[in-house]
Protein backbone atom coordinates (compact mmCIF):
# COMPACT_ATOMS: atom_id res chain seq x y z
CA UNK A 1 0.00 0.00 0.00
CA UNK A 2 1.22 3.58 -0.69
CA UNK A 3 2.65 5.41 2.30
CA UNK A 4 3.19 8.86 0.77
CA UNK A 5 1.24 11.69 2.44
CA UNK A 6 -2.15 12.58 1.04
CA UNK A 7 -3.19 16.10 0.12
CA UNK A 8 -6.54 17.12 1.64
CA UNK A 9 -9.31 17.51 -0.91
CA UNK A 10 -10.68 21.01 -1.47
CA UNK A 11 -14.00 21.67 0.22
CA UNK A 12 -14.93 25.01 -1.33
CA UNK A 13 -17.77 23.51 -3.37
CA UNK A 14 -21.51 23.10 -2.89
CA UNK A 15 -22.87 20.20 -4.97
CA UNK A 16 -21.65 16.73 -5.82
CA UNK A 17 -23.05 13.90 -7.92
CA UNK A 18 -21.94 10.37 -7.05
CA UNK A 19 -22.08 7.93 -9.99
CA UNK A 20 -21.53 4.28 -9.07
CA UNK A 21 -22.08 0.97 -10.81
CA UNK A 22 -23.94 -0.81 -8.01
CA UNK A 23 -25.79 -0.27 -4.75
CA UNK A 24 -23.15 -0.69 -1.98
CA UNK A 25 -20.21 0.59 -4.08
CA UNK A 26 -20.29 3.98 -2.35
CA UNK A 27 -20.37 2.39 1.08
CA UNK A 28 -16.92 0.79 0.75
CA UNK A 29 -15.06 3.88 1.93
CA UNK A 30 -16.57 6.94 0.26
CA UNK A 31 -19.75 7.12 2.38
CA UNK A 32 -17.91 8.38 5.45
CA UNK A 33 -16.48 11.24 3.39
CA UNK A 34 -19.93 12.01 1.99
CA UNK A 35 -21.25 12.18 5.57
CA UNK A 36 -18.53 14.74 6.30
CA UNK A 37 -19.59 16.86 3.34
CA UNK A 38 -23.34 16.68 3.88
CA UNK A 39 -22.61 17.64 7.48
CA UNK A 40 -21.04 20.83 6.10
CA UNK A 41 -24.29 21.58 4.28
CA UNK A 42 -23.21 20.38 0.85
CA UNK A 43 -25.78 18.80 -1.46
CA UNK A 44 -24.92 15.25 -2.62
CA UNK A 45 -27.01 13.07 -4.96
CA UNK A 46 -26.43 9.38 -5.72
CA UNK A 47 -26.82 7.95 -9.22
CA UNK A 48 -26.59 4.16 -9.48
CA UNK A 49 -26.01 2.80 -12.97
CA UNK A 50 -27.56 -0.58 -12.09
CA UNK A 51 -29.83 -1.86 -9.34
CA UNK A 52 -27.40 -4.62 -8.40
CA UNK A 53 -29.95 -7.25 -9.42
CA UNK A 54 -27.31 -9.85 -10.31
CA UNK A 55 -25.56 -9.58 -6.96
CA UNK A 56 -27.19 -12.34 -4.90
CA UNK A 57 -26.75 -15.87 -6.23
CA UNK A 58 -29.55 -17.33 -4.11
CA UNK A 59 -32.17 -14.75 -5.12
CA UNK A 60 -33.59 -14.04 -8.59
CA UNK A 61 -32.89 -10.61 -10.09
CA UNK A 62 -36.52 -9.50 -9.96
CA UNK A 63 -36.37 -9.81 -6.16
CA UNK A 64 -32.78 -8.72 -5.67
CA UNK A 65 -33.10 -5.42 -7.56
CA UNK A 66 -35.85 -3.91 -5.37
CA UNK A 67 -34.13 -5.14 -2.20
CA UNK A 68 -30.83 -3.55 -3.15
CA UNK A 69 -32.48 -0.31 -4.24
CA UNK A 70 -34.15 -0.03 -0.82
CA UNK A 71 -30.91 -0.84 0.99
CA UNK A 72 -29.09 1.82 -1.00
CA UNK A 73 -31.69 4.45 -0.16
CA UNK A 74 -31.45 3.49 3.50
CA UNK A 75 -27.63 3.62 3.34
CA UNK A 76 -27.69 7.02 1.64
CA UNK A 77 -30.05 8.50 4.23
CA UNK A 78 -27.63 7.58 7.02
CA UNK A 79 -24.96 9.85 5.50
CA UNK A 80 -27.32 12.71 4.67
CA UNK A 81 -28.20 11.89 1.06
CA UNK A 82 -31.94 12.07 0.33
CA UNK A 83 -31.93 11.58 -3.44
CA UNK A 84 -30.90 8.29 -5.05
CA UNK A 85 -31.66 7.47 -8.68
CA UNK A 86 -31.14 4.30 -10.69
CA UNK A 87 -30.33 4.36 -14.40
CA UNK A 88 -31.53 0.81 -15.11
CA UNK A 89 -28.50 -0.64 -16.89
CA UNK A 90 -28.13 -4.41 -16.56
CA UNK A 91 -26.02 -5.48 -13.60
CA UNK A 92 -22.88 -7.42 -14.44
CA UNK A 93 -22.86 -6.56 -18.13
CA UNK A 94 -22.55 -2.76 -18.11
CA UNK A 95 -20.97 -1.62 -21.36
CA UNK A 96 -18.89 1.47 -21.88
CA UNK A 97 -20.40 3.29 -24.83
CA UNK A 98 -22.64 6.07 -26.03
CA UNK A 99 -25.83 5.05 -24.16
CA UNK A 100 -23.99 5.06 -20.82
CA UNK A 101 -22.17 8.30 -21.60
CA UNK A 102 -25.49 9.88 -22.56
CA UNK A 103 -27.19 8.78 -19.34
CA UNK A 104 -24.35 10.14 -17.23
CA UNK A 105 -24.25 13.41 -19.17
CA UNK A 106 -28.02 13.69 -18.67
CA UNK A 107 -27.66 13.21 -14.91
CA UNK A 108 -24.90 15.81 -14.73
CA UNK A 109 -26.94 18.34 -16.69
CA UNK A 110 -29.92 17.78 -14.40
CA UNK A 111 -28.03 17.99 -11.10
CA UNK A 112 -25.36 20.52 -12.15
CA UNK A 113 -22.66 19.41 -9.71
CA UNK A 114 -19.36 21.06 -8.92
CA UNK A 115 -17.73 17.68 -8.26
CA UNK A 116 -18.51 14.22 -9.66
CA UNK A 117 -17.51 11.26 -7.52
CA UNK A 118 -17.11 7.69 -8.78
CA UNK A 119 -15.15 4.62 -7.73
CA UNK A 120 -11.81 3.12 -8.68
CA UNK A 121 -11.84 2.14 -12.35
CA UNK A 122 -8.29 0.90 -12.73
CA UNK A 123 -7.98 -2.75 -13.69
CA UNK A 124 -6.93 -3.74 -10.18
CA UNK A 125 -6.99 -2.56 -6.59
CA UNK A 126 -3.30 -1.96 -6.05
CA UNK A 127 -2.19 -4.73 -8.39
CA UNK A 128 -3.53 -7.43 -6.07
CA UNK A 129 -7.29 -7.77 -6.52
CA UNK A 130 -8.88 -7.58 -9.96
CA UNK A 131 -11.47 -4.87 -10.37
CA UNK A 132 -14.96 -5.70 -11.61
CA UNK A 133 -15.93 -4.99 -15.22
CA UNK A 134 -18.90 -2.76 -14.34
CA UNK A 135 -16.71 -0.53 -12.18
CA UNK A 136 -14.22 -0.07 -15.01
CA UNK A 137 -16.89 0.70 -17.61
CA UNK A 138 -18.72 3.17 -15.37
CA UNK A 139 -15.60 5.05 -14.32
CA UNK A 140 -14.44 5.53 -17.89
CA UNK A 141 -17.91 6.67 -18.91
CA UNK A 142 -17.97 9.16 -16.03
CA UNK A 143 -14.79 10.78 -17.33
CA UNK A 144 -16.27 11.18 -20.78
CA UNK A 145 -19.85 11.87 -19.68
CA UNK A 146 -18.71 14.78 -17.55
CA UNK A 147 -17.13 16.38 -20.59
CA UNK A 148 -20.07 15.46 -22.80
CA UNK A 149 -22.36 17.27 -20.36
CA UNK A 150 -20.65 20.54 -21.20
CA UNK A 151 -20.70 20.19 -24.98
CA UNK A 152 -23.83 21.52 -26.63
CA UNK A 153 -23.20 19.54 -29.81
CA UNK A 154 -22.78 16.12 -28.15
CA UNK A 155 -26.07 14.34 -27.41
CA UNK A 156 -28.16 17.16 -28.85
CA UNK A 157 -31.27 15.19 -27.87
CA UNK A 158 -30.61 16.35 -24.31
CA UNK A 159 -31.34 19.89 -25.49
CA UNK A 160 -34.74 18.65 -26.68
CA UNK A 161 -35.30 17.46 -23.11
CA UNK A 162 -34.65 20.98 -21.87
CA UNK A 163 -31.23 20.16 -20.46
CA UNK A 164 -28.75 22.91 -21.18
CA UNK A 165 -25.01 22.09 -21.14
CA UNK A 166 -23.23 22.07 -17.78
CA UNK A 167 -19.51 22.69 -18.14
CA UNK A 168 -18.74 23.61 -14.54
CA UNK A 169 -17.71 20.22 -13.16
CA UNK A 170 -14.41 21.07 -11.55
CA UNK A 171 -13.09 17.55 -11.13
CA UNK A 172 -13.92 13.87 -10.96
CA UNK A 173 -12.87 12.11 -7.77
CA UNK A 174 -12.38 8.34 -7.88
CA UNK A 175 -12.80 6.86 -4.41
CA UNK A 176 -10.61 3.96 -3.35
CA UNK A 177 -8.19 4.34 -6.25
CA UNK A 178 -4.76 2.75 -5.73
CA UNK A 179 -3.34 5.86 -7.45
CA UNK A 180 -4.96 8.25 -4.96
CA UNK A 181 -2.94 11.27 -3.92
CA UNK A 182 -5.77 13.06 -2.09
CA UNK A 183 -7.90 12.23 0.90
CA UNK A 184 -10.58 13.37 3.31
CA UNK A 185 -10.49 13.22 7.10
CA UNK A 186 -13.41 11.00 8.14
CA UNK A 187 -12.47 10.57 11.78
CA UNK A 188 -15.71 12.20 12.95
CA UNK A 189 -17.94 10.44 10.39
CA UNK A 190 -16.38 6.97 10.26
CA UNK A 191 -19.19 5.48 12.34
CA UNK A 192 -21.78 6.82 9.90
CA UNK A 193 -19.86 5.20 7.07
CA UNK A 194 -19.94 1.87 8.91
CA UNK A 195 -23.68 2.15 9.53
CA UNK A 196 -24.17 2.98 5.86
CA UNK A 197 -22.50 -0.25 4.80
CA UNK A 198 -24.38 -2.19 7.47
CA UNK A 199 -27.63 -0.98 5.89
CA UNK A 200 -26.94 -3.47 3.08
CA UNK A 201 -27.84 -6.29 5.45
CA UNK A 202 -29.65 -8.46 2.91
CA UNK A 203 -26.83 -8.22 0.42
CA UNK A 204 -24.00 -8.70 2.91
CA UNK A 205 -25.82 -11.60 4.55
CA UNK A 206 -25.87 -13.41 1.22
CA UNK A 207 -22.09 -13.13 0.77
CA UNK A 208 -20.37 -16.06 2.48
CA UNK A 209 -17.46 -15.03 4.65
CA UNK A 210 -17.85 -11.27 4.19
CA UNK A 211 -15.80 -9.47 6.87
CA UNK A 212 -17.51 -7.51 9.61
CA UNK A 213 -18.08 -3.98 8.19
CA UNK A 214 -16.38 -2.04 10.98
CA UNK A 215 -13.29 -4.22 10.84
CA UNK A 216 -13.11 -4.17 7.05
CA UNK A 217 -13.65 -0.43 6.63
CA UNK A 218 -11.42 0.36 9.58
CA UNK A 219 -8.43 -1.38 8.05
CA UNK A 220 -8.45 0.87 4.99
CA UNK A 221 -9.56 4.00 6.82
CA UNK A 222 -6.67 3.73 9.27
CA UNK A 223 -4.19 3.35 6.40
CA UNK A 224 -5.60 6.47 4.75
CA UNK A 225 -5.66 8.26 8.08
CA UNK A 226 -1.97 7.58 8.58
CA UNK A 227 -1.26 9.26 5.25
CA UNK A 228 -3.38 12.28 6.24
CA UNK A 229 -2.12 12.52 9.81
CA UNK A 230 -5.55 11.74 11.28
CA UNK A 231 -7.27 8.68 12.75
CA UNK A 232 -9.48 7.73 9.79
CA UNK A 233 -9.39 8.83 6.17
CA UNK A 234 -10.83 8.12 2.72
CA UNK A 235 -8.69 8.21 -0.42
CA UNK A 236 -9.53 9.69 -3.82
CA UNK A 237 -7.77 10.04 -7.15
CA UNK A 238 -8.43 13.47 -8.65
CA UNK A 239 -9.06 14.05 -12.36
CA UNK A 240 -9.31 17.84 -12.84
CA UNK A 241 -11.64 19.18 -15.49
CA UNK A 242 -11.17 22.81 -14.47
CA UNK A 243 -8.35 24.64 -12.76
CA UNK A 244 -9.07 25.24 -9.09
C-alpha positions as CSV (number, residue, x, y, z in Angstrom):
1,X,0.0,0.0,0.0
2,X,1.2,3.6,-0.7
3,X,2.6,5.4,2.3
4,X,3.2,8.9,0.8
5,X,1.2,11.7,2.4
6,X,-2.2,12.6,1.0
7,X,-3.2,16.1,0.1
8,X,-6.5,17.1,1.6
9,X,-9.3,17.5,-0.9
10,X,-10.7,21.0,-1.5
11,X,-14.0,21.7,0.2
12,X,-14.9,25.0,-1.3
13,X,-17.8,23.5,-3.4
14,X,-21.5,23.1,-2.9
15,X,-22.9,20.2,-5.0
16,X,-21.7,16.7,-5.8
17,X,-23.1,13.9,-7.9
18,X,-21.9,10.4,-7.0
19,X,-22.1,7.9,-10.0
20,X,-21.5,4.3,-9.1
21,X,-22.1,1.0,-10.8
22,X,-23.9,-0.8,-8.0
23,X,-25.8,-0.3,-4.7
24,X,-23.1,-0.7,-2.0
25,X,-20.2,0.6,-4.1
26,X,-20.3,4.0,-2.4
27,X,-20.4,2.4,1.1
28,X,-16.9,0.8,0.7
29,X,-15.1,3.9,1.9
30,X,-16.6,6.9,0.3
31,X,-19.8,7.1,2.4
32,X,-17.9,8.4,5.5
33,X,-16.5,11.2,3.4
34,X,-19.9,12.0,2.0
35,X,-21.3,12.2,5.6
36,X,-18.5,14.7,6.3
37,X,-19.6,16.9,3.3
38,X,-23.3,16.7,3.9
39,X,-22.6,17.6,7.5
40,X,-21.0,20.8,6.1
41,X,-24.3,21.6,4.3
42,X,-23.2,20.4,0.8
43,X,-25.8,18.8,-1.5
44,X,-24.9,15.3,-2.6
45,X,-27.0,13.1,-5.0
46,X,-26.4,9.4,-5.7
47,X,-26.8,8.0,-9.2
48,X,-26.6,4.2,-9.5
49,X,-26.0,2.8,-13.0
50,X,-27.6,-0.6,-12.1
51,X,-29.8,-1.9,-9.3
52,X,-27.4,-4.6,-8.4
53,X,-29.9,-7.3,-9.4
54,X,-27.3,-9.9,-10.3
55,X,-25.6,-9.6,-7.0
56,X,-27.2,-12.3,-4.9
57,X,-26.8,-15.9,-6.2
58,X,-29.6,-17.3,-4.1
59,X,-32.2,-14.8,-5.1
60,X,-33.6,-14.0,-8.6
61,X,-32.9,-10.6,-10.1
62,X,-36.5,-9.5,-10.0
63,X,-36.4,-9.8,-6.2
64,X,-32.8,-8.7,-5.7
65,X,-33.1,-5.4,-7.6
66,X,-35.8,-3.9,-5.4
67,X,-34.1,-5.1,-2.2
68,X,-30.8,-3.5,-3.2
69,X,-32.5,-0.3,-4.2
70,X,-34.2,0.0,-0.8
71,X,-30.9,-0.8,1.0
72,X,-29.1,1.8,-1.0
73,X,-31.7,4.4,-0.2
74,X,-31.4,3.5,3.5
75,X,-27.6,3.6,3.3
76,X,-27.7,7.0,1.6
77,X,-30.0,8.5,4.2
78,X,-27.6,7.6,7.0
79,X,-25.0,9.9,5.5
80,X,-27.3,12.7,4.7
81,X,-28.2,11.9,1.1
82,X,-31.9,12.1,0.3
83,X,-31.9,11.6,-3.4
84,X,-30.9,8.3,-5.1
85,X,-31.7,7.5,-8.7
86,X,-31.1,4.3,-10.7
87,X,-30.3,4.4,-14.4
88,X,-31.5,0.8,-15.1
89,X,-28.5,-0.6,-16.9
90,X,-28.1,-4.4,-16.6
91,X,-26.0,-5.5,-13.6
92,X,-22.9,-7.4,-14.4
93,X,-22.9,-6.6,-18.1
94,X,-22.6,-2.8,-18.1
95,X,-21.0,-1.6,-21.4
96,X,-18.9,1.5,-21.9
97,X,-20.4,3.3,-24.8
98,X,-22.6,6.1,-26.0
99,X,-25.8,5.0,-24.2
100,X,-24.0,5.1,-20.8
101,X,-22.2,8.3,-21.6
102,X,-25.5,9.9,-22.6
103,X,-27.2,8.8,-19.3
104,X,-24.3,10.1,-17.2
105,X,-24.3,13.4,-19.2
106,X,-28.0,13.7,-18.7
107,X,-27.7,13.2,-14.9
108,X,-24.9,15.8,-14.7
109,X,-26.9,18.3,-16.7
110,X,-29.9,17.8,-14.4
111,X,-28.0,18.0,-11.1
112,X,-25.4,20.5,-12.2
113,X,-22.7,19.4,-9.7
114,X,-19.4,21.1,-8.9
115,X,-17.7,17.7,-8.3
116,X,-18.5,14.2,-9.7
117,X,-17.5,11.3,-7.5
118,X,-17.1,7.7,-8.8
119,X,-15.2,4.6,-7.7
120,X,-11.8,3.1,-8.7
121,X,-11.8,2.1,-12.3
122,X,-8.3,0.9,-12.7
123,X,-8.0,-2.8,-13.7
124,X,-6.9,-3.7,-10.2
125,X,-7.0,-2.6,-6.6
126,X,-3.3,-2.0,-6.0
127,X,-2.2,-4.7,-8.4
128,X,-3.5,-7.4,-6.1
129,X,-7.3,-7.8,-6.5
130,X,-8.9,-7.6,-10.0
131,X,-11.5,-4.9,-10.4
132,X,-15.0,-5.7,-11.6
133,X,-15.9,-5.0,-15.2
134,X,-18.9,-2.8,-14.3
135,X,-16.7,-0.5,-12.2
136,X,-14.2,-0.1,-15.0
137,X,-16.9,0.7,-17.6
138,X,-18.7,3.2,-15.4
139,X,-15.6,5.1,-14.3
140,X,-14.4,5.5,-17.9
141,X,-17.9,6.7,-18.9
142,X,-18.0,9.2,-16.0
143,X,-14.8,10.8,-17.3
144,X,-16.3,11.2,-20.8
145,X,-19.9,11.9,-19.7
146,X,-18.7,14.8,-17.5
147,X,-17.1,16.4,-20.6
148,X,-20.1,15.5,-22.8
149,X,-22.4,17.3,-20.4
150,X,-20.6,20.5,-21.2
151,X,-20.7,20.2,-25.0
152,X,-23.8,21.5,-26.6
153,X,-23.2,19.5,-29.8
154,X,-22.8,16.1,-28.2
155,X,-26.1,14.3,-27.4
156,X,-28.2,17.2,-28.8
157,X,-31.3,15.2,-27.9
158,X,-30.6,16.4,-24.3
159,X,-31.3,19.9,-25.5
160,X,-34.7,18.6,-26.7
161,X,-35.3,17.5,-23.1
162,X,-34.7,21.0,-21.9
163,X,-31.2,20.2,-20.5
164,X,-28.7,22.9,-21.2
165,X,-25.0,22.1,-21.1
166,X,-23.2,22.1,-17.8
167,X,-19.5,22.7,-18.1
168,X,-18.7,23.6,-14.5
169,X,-17.7,20.2,-13.2
170,X,-14.4,21.1,-11.5
171,X,-13.1,17.5,-11.1
172,X,-13.9,13.9,-11.0
173,X,-12.9,12.1,-7.8
174,X,-12.4,8.3,-7.9
175,X,-12.8,6.9,-4.4
176,X,-10.6,4.0,-3.4
177,X,-8.2,4.3,-6.3
178,X,-4.8,2.8,-5.7
179,X,-3.3,5.9,-7.4
180,X,-5.0,8.3,-5.0
181,X,-2.9,11.3,-3.9
182,X,-5.8,13.1,-2.1
183,X,-7.9,12.2,0.9
184,X,-10.6,13.4,3.3
185,X,-10.5,13.2,7.1
186,X,-13.4,11.0,8.1
187,X,-12.5,10.6,11.8
188,X,-15.7,12.2,12.9
189,X,-17.9,10.4,10.4
190,X,-16.4,7.0,10.3
191,X,-19.2,5.5,12.3
192,X,-21.8,6.8,9.9
193,X,-19.9,5.2,7.1
194,X,-19.9,1.9,8.9
195,X,-23.7,2.2,9.5
196,X,-24.2,3.0,5.9
197,X,-22.5,-0.3,4.8
198,X,-24.4,-2.2,7.5
199,X,-27.6,-1.0,5.9
200,X,-26.9,-3.5,3.1
201,X,-27.8,-6.3,5.5
202,X,-29.7,-8.5,2.9
203,X,-26.8,-8.2,0.4
204,X,-24.0,-8.7,2.9
205,X,-25.8,-11.6,4.5
206,X,-25.9,-13.4,1.2
207,X,-22.1,-13.1,0.8
208,X,-20.4,-16.1,2.5
209,X,-17.5,-15.0,4.6
210,X,-17.8,-11.3,4.2
211,X,-15.8,-9.5,6.9
212,X,-17.5,-7.5,9.6
213,X,-18.1,-4.0,8.2
214,X,-16.4,-2.0,11.0
215,X,-13.3,-4.2,10.8
216,X,-13.1,-4.2,7.0
217,X,-13.6,-0.4,6.6
218,X,-11.4,0.4,9.6
219,X,-8.4,-1.4,8.0
220,X,-8.4,0.9,5.0
221,X,-9.6,4.0,6.8
222,X,-6.7,3.7,9.3
223,X,-4.2,3.4,6.4
224,X,-5.6,6.5,4.7
225,X,-5.7,8.3,8.1
226,X,-2.0,7.6,8.6
227,X,-1.3,9.3,5.2
228,X,-3.4,12.3,6.2
229,X,-2.1,12.5,9.8
230,X,-5.5,11.7,11.3
231,X,-7.3,8.7,12.7
232,X,-9.5,7.7,9.8
233,X,-9.4,8.8,6.2
234,X,-10.8,8.1,2.7
235,X,-8.7,8.2,-0.4
236,X,-9.5,9.7,-3.8
237,X,-7.8,10.0,-7.1
238,X,-8.4,13.5,-8.7
239,X,-9.1,14.1,-12.4
240,X,-9.3,17.8,-12.8
241,X,-11.6,19.2,-15.5
242,X,-11.2,22.8,-14.5
243,X,-8.3,24.6,-12.8
244,X,-9.1,25.2,-9.1
